[in-house]
Structure formats: structure tokens, C-alpha cells
Amino acid sequence: QVQLVESGGGLVQTGGSLRLSCAASASIFTVNAMGWFRQAPGKQRELFARITSGGSTYYADSVKGRFTISRDNAKKTVYLQMNSLKPEDTGIYYCNTLAGLRPSTDWGQGTQVTVSS
């Protein structure tokens, strides 16, 4: 079982920045890809950024150039630097381990990000 604790969310104005963190408990962290997911109000949770165990990164077009995912394997922590935030970035942000593009069934509580216009 993986325990995931997301933090760093908050309320920011359009154009602002936030840095999210996700601490994972599992030893598989070092060998698995990790992903950040977002669930906007009234929408399904979606994967928008991922990082492999080797550090390769992939982003959805909606966040490319604005968000940066990184990881610290020694700390079993994955980060998400979010810049140039837009109101459409509002939602609950979750991280999870990935098998391919499939997340584990264990989810943390998420962290709320609200971007005001």
C-alpha cells in the first residue's frame, strides 16, 4: 500500500506561482514513474504531468511551459512547480505512482489550488 501526502496548495491570483510537494511512503517510489493529477470542479481527475524513475518528463499541452515536475528519490518526494497560473488550473491536485499511465488505487487527500481572476 502506498501512502501519499500532497501539500503546498492555496489561493493565488492569475499569473501567480505555487510549488506542490508529494511525499510517498513506498519503497517502489524509486523505481516507479510518478504523476500529478488534477480534478477540476465537475470534471474527472486527469493526469497532466509525469516523471519517470530516470527523470524524463511529460506534460499535457495545457500546462506545458508553465509547470515543471521533479523528484527527489532520496526523499521519496515529487514536486510540481506551477508558474503563470490561470483560473482554469483551479482544482484538487493529487500525485500517484504510475504503472505505464495507470495510477495505483491508493490516493492521498490531495491539495486544493484555487486561481482567482
PDB file of C-alpha atoms in Angstrom:
ATOM      1  CA  GLN A   1       0.000   0.000   0.000  1.00  0.00           C
ATOM      2  CA  VAL A   2       1.263   3.438  -0.954  1.00  0.00           C
ATOM      3  CA  GLN A   3       0.712   6.423   1.281  1.00  0.00           C
ATOM      4  CA  LEU A   4       0.761   9.763  -0.470  1.00  0.00           C
ATOM      5  CA  VAL A   5       0.646  13.189   1.174  1.00  0.00           C
ATOM      6  CA  GLU A   6       0.228  16.231  -1.034  1.00  0.00           C
ATOM      7  CA  SER A   7       0.857  19.761   0.206  1.00  0.00           C
ATOM      8  CA  GLY A   8       1.518  23.285  -0.984  1.00  0.00           C
ATOM      9  CA  GLY A   9      -1.823  24.274  -2.445  1.00  0.00           C
ATOM     10  CA  GLY A  10      -3.526  27.581  -1.808  1.00  0.00           C
ATOM     11  CA  LEU A  11      -5.241  30.601  -3.254  1.00  0.00           C
ATOM     12  CA  VAL A  12      -3.319  32.690  -5.777  1.00  0.00           C
ATOM     13  CA  GLN A  13      -4.115  35.319  -8.351  1.00  0.00           C
ATOM     14  CA  THR A  14      -3.843  34.777 -12.078  1.00  0.00           C
ATOM     15  CA  GLY A  15      -0.193  34.781 -13.065  1.00  0.00           C
ATOM     16  CA  GLY A  16       0.981  33.647  -9.674  1.00  0.00           C
ATOM     17  CA  SER A  17       3.032  30.606  -8.694  1.00  0.00           C
ATOM     18  CA  LEU A  18       2.785  27.679  -6.333  1.00  0.00           C
ATOM     19  CA  ARG A  19       5.012  24.727  -5.553  1.00  0.00           C
ATOM     20  CA  LEU A  20       3.347  21.476  -4.636  1.00  0.00           C
ATOM     21  CA  SER A  21       5.003  18.571  -2.878  1.00  0.00           C
ATOM     22  CA  CYS A  22       4.031  14.929  -2.620  1.00  0.00           C
ATOM     23  CA  ALA A  23       5.670  12.639  -0.111  1.00  0.00           C
ATOM     24  CA  ALA A  24       5.334   8.916  -0.735  1.00  0.00           C
ATOM     25  CA  SER A  25       5.833   6.147   1.773  1.00  0.00           C
ATOM     26  CA  ALA A  26       6.539   3.260  -0.532  1.00  0.00           C
ATOM     27  CA  SER A  27       9.907   1.880  -1.479  1.00  0.00           C
ATOM     28  CA  ILE A  28       8.612   1.491  -5.017  1.00  0.00           C
ATOM     29  CA  PHE A  29       8.888   5.251  -5.355  1.00  0.00           C
ATOM     30  CA  THR A  30      12.452   4.977  -6.584  1.00  0.00           C
ATOM     31  CA  VAL A  31      11.588   2.581  -9.398  1.00  0.00           C
ATOM     32  CA  ASN A  32       8.196   3.862 -10.462  1.00  0.00           C
ATOM     33  CA  ALA A  33       7.163   6.786 -12.547  1.00  0.00           C
ATOM     34  CA  MET A  34       5.190   9.408 -10.654  1.00  0.00           C
ATOM     35  CA  GLY A  35       2.401  11.585 -11.898  1.00  0.00           C
ATOM     36  CA  TRP A  36       0.437  14.663 -10.939  1.00  0.00           C
ATOM     37  CA  PHE A  37      -3.288  14.617 -11.474  1.00  0.00           C
ATOM     38  CA  ARG A  38      -5.831  17.388 -11.354  1.00  0.00           C
ATOM     39  CA  GLN A  39      -9.550  17.237 -10.701  1.00  0.00           C
ATOM     40  CA  ALA A  40     -11.300  20.425 -11.705  1.00  0.00           C
ATOM     41  CA  PRO A  41     -14.782  21.161 -10.353  1.00  0.00           C
ATOM     42  CA  GLY A  42     -17.330  18.930 -12.066  1.00  0.00           C
ATOM     43  CA  LYS A  43     -14.695  17.076 -14.072  1.00  0.00           C
ATOM     44  CA  GLN A  44     -12.858  13.801 -13.868  1.00  0.00           C
ATOM     45  CA  ARG A  45      -9.381  13.524 -12.435  1.00  0.00           C
ATOM     46  CA  GLU A  46      -6.790  13.703 -15.195  1.00  0.00           C
ATOM     47  CA  LEU A  47      -3.074  13.070 -15.467  1.00  0.00           C
ATOM     48  CA  PHE A  48      -1.222  16.140 -16.711  1.00  0.00           C
ATOM     49  CA  ALA A  49       2.416  15.660 -15.732  1.00  0.00           C
ATOM     50  CA  ARG A  50       4.611  12.641 -15.126  1.00  0.00           C
ATOM     51  CA  ILE A  51       8.226  11.852 -14.449  1.00  0.00           C
ATOM     52  CA  THR A  52       9.965   8.537 -14.917  1.00  0.00           C
ATOM     53  CA  SER A  53      12.341   6.984 -12.414  1.00  0.00           C
ATOM     54  CA  GLY A  54      15.166   8.240 -14.629  1.00  0.00           C
ATOM     55  CA  GLY A  55      13.879  11.800 -14.669  1.00  0.00           C
ATOM     56  CA  SER A  56      12.244  12.040 -18.096  1.00  0.00           C
ATOM     57  CA  THR A  57       9.231  14.316 -18.010  1.00  0.00           C
ATOM     58  CA  TYR A  58       5.989  14.561 -19.964  1.00  0.00           C
ATOM     59  CA  TYR A  59       3.308  17.229 -19.836  1.00  0.00           C
ATOM     60  CA  ALA A  60      -0.157  17.806 -21.148  1.00  0.00           C
ATOM     61  CA  ASP A  61      -0.359  20.679 -23.606  1.00  0.00           C
ATOM     62  CA  SER A  62      -2.466  22.659 -21.140  1.00  0.00           C
ATOM     63  CA  VAL A  63       0.447  23.002 -18.703  1.00  0.00           C
ATOM     64  CA  LYS A  64       3.491  22.659 -20.947  1.00  0.00           C
ATOM     65  CA  GLY A  65       5.895  25.560 -20.489  1.00  0.00           C
ATOM     66  CA  ARG A  66       4.262  26.657 -17.238  1.00  0.00           C
ATOM     67  CA  PHE A  67       4.575  23.643 -14.925  1.00  0.00           C
ATOM     68  CA  THR A  68       7.675  21.647 -14.021  1.00  0.00           C
ATOM     69  CA  ILE A  69       7.645  18.245 -12.367  1.00  0.00           C
ATOM     70  CA  SER A  70      10.690  16.985 -10.497  1.00  0.00           C
ATOM     71  CA  ARG A  71      11.544  14.305  -7.979  1.00  0.00           C
ATOM     72  CA  ASP A  72      13.945  13.623  -5.139  1.00  0.00           C
ATOM     73  CA  ASN A  73      14.287   9.859  -4.843  1.00  0.00           C
ATOM     74  CA  ALA A  74      16.208  10.070  -1.561  1.00  0.00           C
ATOM     75  CA  LYS A  75      13.291  11.952  -0.004  1.00  0.00           C
ATOM     76  CA  LYS A  76      10.652   9.932  -1.894  1.00  0.00           C
ATOM     77  CA  THR A  77       9.110  13.224  -2.857  1.00  0.00           C
ATOM     78  CA  VAL A  78       7.829  14.580  -6.132  1.00  0.00           C
ATOM     79  CA  TYR A  79       7.368  18.281  -6.748  1.00  0.00           C
ATOM     80  CA  LEU A  80       5.325  20.419  -9.069  1.00  0.00           C
ATOM     81  CA  GLN A  81       6.392  23.989  -9.734  1.00  0.00           C
ATOM     82  CA  MET A  82       3.462  25.888 -11.200  1.00  0.00           C
ATOM     83  CA  ASN A  83       4.012  29.274 -12.798  1.00  0.00           C
ATOM     84  CA  SER A  84       1.773  31.626 -14.762  1.00  0.00           C
ATOM     85  CA  LEU A  85      -1.272  30.117 -13.136  1.00  0.00           C
ATOM     86  CA  LYS A  86      -4.665  30.537 -14.783  1.00  0.00           C
ATOM     87  CA  PRO A  87      -8.199  30.235 -13.382  1.00  0.00           C
ATOM     88  CA  GLU A  88      -8.616  27.007 -15.350  1.00  0.00           C
ATOM     89  CA  ASP A  89      -5.817  25.481 -13.245  1.00  0.00           C
ATOM     90  CA  THR A  90      -8.169  25.514 -10.271  1.00  0.00           C
ATOM     91  CA  GLY A  91      -8.816  22.098  -8.799  1.00  0.00           C
ATOM     92  CA  ILE A  92      -7.660  19.463  -6.374  1.00  0.00           C
ATOM     93  CA  TYR A  93      -4.177  18.205  -7.160  1.00  0.00           C
ATOM     94  CA  TYR A  94      -3.098  14.642  -6.461  1.00  0.00           C
ATOM     95  CA  CYS A  95       0.025  12.644  -7.053  1.00  0.00           C
ATOM     96  CA  ASN A  96       0.360   8.923  -7.539  1.00  0.00           C
ATOM     97  CA  THR A  97       2.736   6.249  -8.664  1.00  0.00           C
ATOM     98  CA  LEU A  98       2.289   5.081 -12.226  1.00  0.00           C
ATOM     99  CA  ALA A  99       2.457   1.710 -13.936  1.00  0.00           C
ATOM    100  CA  GLY A 100       2.557   2.897 -17.514  1.00  0.00           C
ATOM    101  CA  LEU A 101      -0.106   5.577 -17.395  1.00  0.00           C
ATOM    102  CA  ARG A 102      -2.164   3.756 -14.794  1.00  0.00           C
ATOM    103  CA  PRO A 103      -2.146   5.119 -11.226  1.00  0.00           C
ATOM    104  CA  SER A 104      -2.221   2.917  -8.170  1.00  0.00           C
ATOM    105  CA  THR A 105      -5.523   2.540  -6.368  1.00  0.00           C
ATOM    106  CA  ASP A 106      -4.129   4.403  -3.360  1.00  0.00           C
ATOM    107  CA  TRP A 107      -4.809   8.132  -3.327  1.00  0.00           C
ATOM    108  CA  GLY A 108      -3.909  10.852  -0.892  1.00  0.00           C
ATOM    109  CA  GLN A 109      -6.191  13.627   0.237  1.00  0.00           C
ATOM    110  CA  GLY A 110      -4.989  15.975  -2.471  1.00  0.00           C
ATOM    111  CA  THR A 111      -4.252  19.658  -2.134  1.00  0.00           C
ATOM    112  CA  GLN A 112      -6.585  22.429  -3.279  1.00  0.00           C
ATOM    113  CA  VAL A 113      -5.347  25.006  -5.755  1.00  0.00           C
ATOM    114  CA  THR A 114      -7.557  27.999  -6.456  1.00  0.00           C
ATOM    115  CA  VAL A 115      -6.587  30.634  -9.005  1.00  0.00           C
ATOM    116  CA  SER A 116      -8.613  33.808  -8.884  1.00  0.00           C
ATOM    117  CA  SER A 117      -9.133  36.010 -11.917  1.00  0.00           C
TER     118      SER A 117
END
